[in-house]
Structure formats: C-alpha cells, structure tokens
Amino acid sequence: MTALAAGAVQSVDWIAIAPPVIVAVTGLAVLIADLFVTPARKPLLGVISAAGLVLAGLALLPLLRGDRATFCVAGAPTQCSYVADHFTVVVQLLVIGGALLTVLLSMRDTRGLPAGEFWFLLLASASGAALLPASRDLATLIVALEVVSLPAFALVGLRRGDRLAGEAALKFFLSSVTATAVSLLGVSFVYAATGTLHLAAVATALAHGTGQLTVLARTGAMLTLVGFAFKLAVAPFHFWVPDTYAGAPVPVAAYLSVVSKTAGFAGLILLTVVAFRPYAHLWAPALAVLAALTMTTGNVAALRQRPGHPRSAVRLLAWSSIAQAGYLLVPIAAAGYRADPARDVGTTLSYALMYAVVNLGAFAVVVLVTGGGRSARLADHRALFATRPLAALALAFFLLCLAGLPPGIIGLFAKVAVFTSAVQAGLGWLAAVMAVNVVIALYYYLRWTGLLFARPESAPMITPTDDSGAGTLTVPSVARIPFPLATAIGLAALTGVALSGAPQLILRFATSTLF
C-alpha cells in the first residue's frame, strides 16, 4: 500500500522500506564480494559501500511527501509498524549521510582490519539506524535499536590483538546488554497494561486509563526510557562512552557519536512524544533534570583533557558528545510541557543535523592528523595551520560551530533554538544551566582551536641561499590527503558553510510538523 489511509495488511510497500533495505543488501553484497576480491582490490569494497549509501539516499526522493506506510493491522490503517512520514525521511537522510561520511573517512583507517567484515558490520548497523525512525511499534523499535548496537560491538573490538579495543568493546557490550534488558522489561510491562505494541495505540490506551494496571504501565514506561538513556549515554548512564571511543578505531568512534546517537534520539522522540505522551508529567521533568546533568558532566569532564595525553583528542570529542546529548534532550523535555510538541521535535532534529555535520568533520580531521593511530593527541594538532592550512581552517570552523561562535553561524542559531525551546516551555532554570554550560564549553573548544594556529614546538629549518647568511624558510613536505578523506572533510566543511549562510535550510524543521 502507498498511503497512510490505504487498506490492510499483507502487501509490502517496497518504495517505503527501500532506504534501509538497500543499505542492508549492500552490506550482504560487500560480505559476499569479499570472498572473491584479492587483497590488492579490497578498497573496492569501500567504494561499493559508499555507492550503496548514495543509492539509499536517492531512494528517499519518492518519500518526500511523507505519506507512505506499510505492515499495518487489518482494519486499522493507522496502526502500522513502518511509517515513512517527514520525521522518518529527515532522520534517514541524517543517518545515511552520516554513514556515508563515515565510510569516506574509514577508507584510510581500515588497515589491520578485516575489510569485508568491517564494511558489512558498518552497513548492517546503518540499516538498523535507518529502520529505527520508521518504527511505529515497540517490538520493531527495540529490534531496530539492537540492529544498530550489535554490529557496533564488533566494530569497536574488530582490531585483532588490541587489548584496549577489546576492553572497550566489552564495556560497550555489557552496558548495552543491560540497557536492552531494562528496555525489554519495560516494554513487557507496557504491553501487559495496554494489550498493544503499536505506539499510537499505546498512547490511546494510556490516555483512557489502565485501571488497576496503572502502576505497571507507568513503571514500564519509565523502565523503557531508562534503557534508552543507557544507549544515548545520558548521565549518569554515560560511563561506557569515553573508554569505548578511545579504544575504537577513530571512524567507528565518529559513527557512534553521530549515527548511532541520532538513531537513539529518534527512538526516544517516538517513545515520549508518541507512545508515552499521556505520561508527559512524569517523563518531562525527568528528562529536564537528565539534560542538565548530562551537559554539565560532559563539559566539566572535557575540561580535564590534557593535550599530551594519548587519545586526548578522541576523549575530548567523546565528552563533548555527551554534553551535546544534554543539549539535544532539552527540546524533548520541553515537548512534555506543551500542547503541541511539533516545534520541539523539529528543534531537536535541527540541532542533530548541525551536530552531525560538524562533529563528523572534526573526527575526519583527527583521522587526517593522527592517521587514525593510537596516539590521537590534542598536541598532535599543534601548528597544523603551518603544514595543512585548509585542514586547520576546517577544524577551527567545526569547533567554533560546536561552541556556537561565529563564523559557525549554524551552531549559534541551533543553540539559540534549543534555548528558546526551553524558555517557551517555562524551563527557565534549564535554559540558565544550558547558558552556563555553553560558556564552560568555550574554553576547551577555543583551547583546541588555539593549538591549530600556535607556533611549532621546534624551530623551522632555514636553508642558506647566499654567502650573506640570508635564507629561506623550508617547510617540511607533507603527504597528500587521500581522496576519500579529503572528500569527507570537504563535504562536511561545505555543508557547514552552506548552513551557516542559510540556516533556514534546517531551522525550518523547528516550525514544521514532522509527524
């Protein structure tokens, strides 16, 4: 069927489900092709992965009207397990675009990794991330979230013989399994109380009351949200993030910080704004407190990162991602205080789009500077402008966007939109906490930016040109940037500049109805 108002169940709308299916099929194709490709031609697997993601992105074009659904209950066309509305299309665009940039910056950092398995696991996780925003029942939502997470465990620990990667993968696995168990327990309670798994039907049942099972329903709703809080690294459930990012290959850390996080927030929006809307008086204050705690924890911990410490660049971005998760929670919490949550959902997606572009760009420059090596120190970026001026300018722009400073206009506008969302919902105290945290974050973002333009620690070599002792400055030669990595940095930078010049391209989501 091709429309939300269409009839019953058994037909499958292949156009609606095309984006996640294309990504999944590409992953299987890469895994099979790996059996027949010689070691010298392994880079072709990355090209195939990128091509599949581009094709999945093009498959979004027929879905722009946002009126398709499939896997619906007979006689109840509004109870569908897969809905391709505007919310779904926006999140799928973000997820597929983020996965594509991850593929581009991974083509340099897959040395020592089994190529076929790496690309398969990355695409398998991306297919789950593309499925999740379209999920409209609790079972599909949890399954999609696990499809995102399970391949990610293996991606973190895929580098053989790396003890740090193994420890990171184990910590990630244990925390994620705990989160899944808590979520499944909550879902079972909700199902027992309401008798349905479809999000819209759950909301209807909760609104009409669940009688003697009200306590069970409320407990189930809160347990389900706690499980998602683990997945999203919301404080105090964030403890697995810094070590996991530090132990993973840098492109995998970038993927977790953007694509996996975006999928998780899409699921949280569906649970709060759609399924558990009648319980907004319970989850909205809780999310507001968690937002304040998360942004404060992330920013304060990021201040403690030392430039010379191994993996300090990745750890700083890890703590930064926790702080950014706190900002992303603010509009979701605000949605619980307003009769029409559409604007707040759009504000969350607008901020997520900005964050995805600039954060992936920052990770791409880290891959360039450190080669994805085990050091990845902040100190490695010292005097980057002297050797790679364009890369230094790009990273400075990304960091200023994350800080919300000009010329990163899109970062400033996105933060203002989140701040406005809190104020209009009557959460003045949360807006004040956010303002303090933005000031705290300025320090470590500007400190890293300053390193890019600092003097090199060793004096440059002077080559004599005549007997007078005069000379010319000899700048050490640097290797050319690999084309895929240069493309990733260029795409992120151009997108960020375009959005800073025309922020209405994404901020319009804050004033539109996505569901």
XYZ file of N, CA, C and O in Angstrom, residues 106 213 238 268 336 357 397 437 443:
36
model
N 36.695 6.215 6.711
C 37.179 4.890 7.107
C 38.138 4.284 6.088
O 38.855 3.333 6.415
N -3.894 -1.507 36.527
C -2.552 -1.707 35.975
C -1.819 -0.391 35.717
O -0.799 -0.376 35.024
N 26.393 7.218 31.355
C 27.322 7.576 30.296
C 28.690 6.925 30.442
O 29.568 7.145 29.599
N 13.891 7.758 21.132
C 13.421 8.440 22.333
C 12.276 9.393 22.018
O 11.300 9.491 22.774
N 7.248 17.938 26.564
C 6.319 17.422 27.549
C 5.514 18.486 28.262
O 4.515 18.178 28.924
N 26.954 17.094 11.103
C 27.863 17.593 10.066
C 29.200 18.001 10.655
O 30.268 17.560 10.204
N 36.687 25.779 12.081
C 35.281 26.070 11.800
C 34.366 25.065 12.496
O 33.350 25.448 13.090
N 26.699 26.164 30.730
C 27.463 25.100 30.081
C 28.045 25.537 28.742
O 29.134 25.107 28.367
N 35.801 27.174 26.614
C 37.211 27.062 26.994
C 37.913 25.953 26.234
O 38.961 26.171 25.627
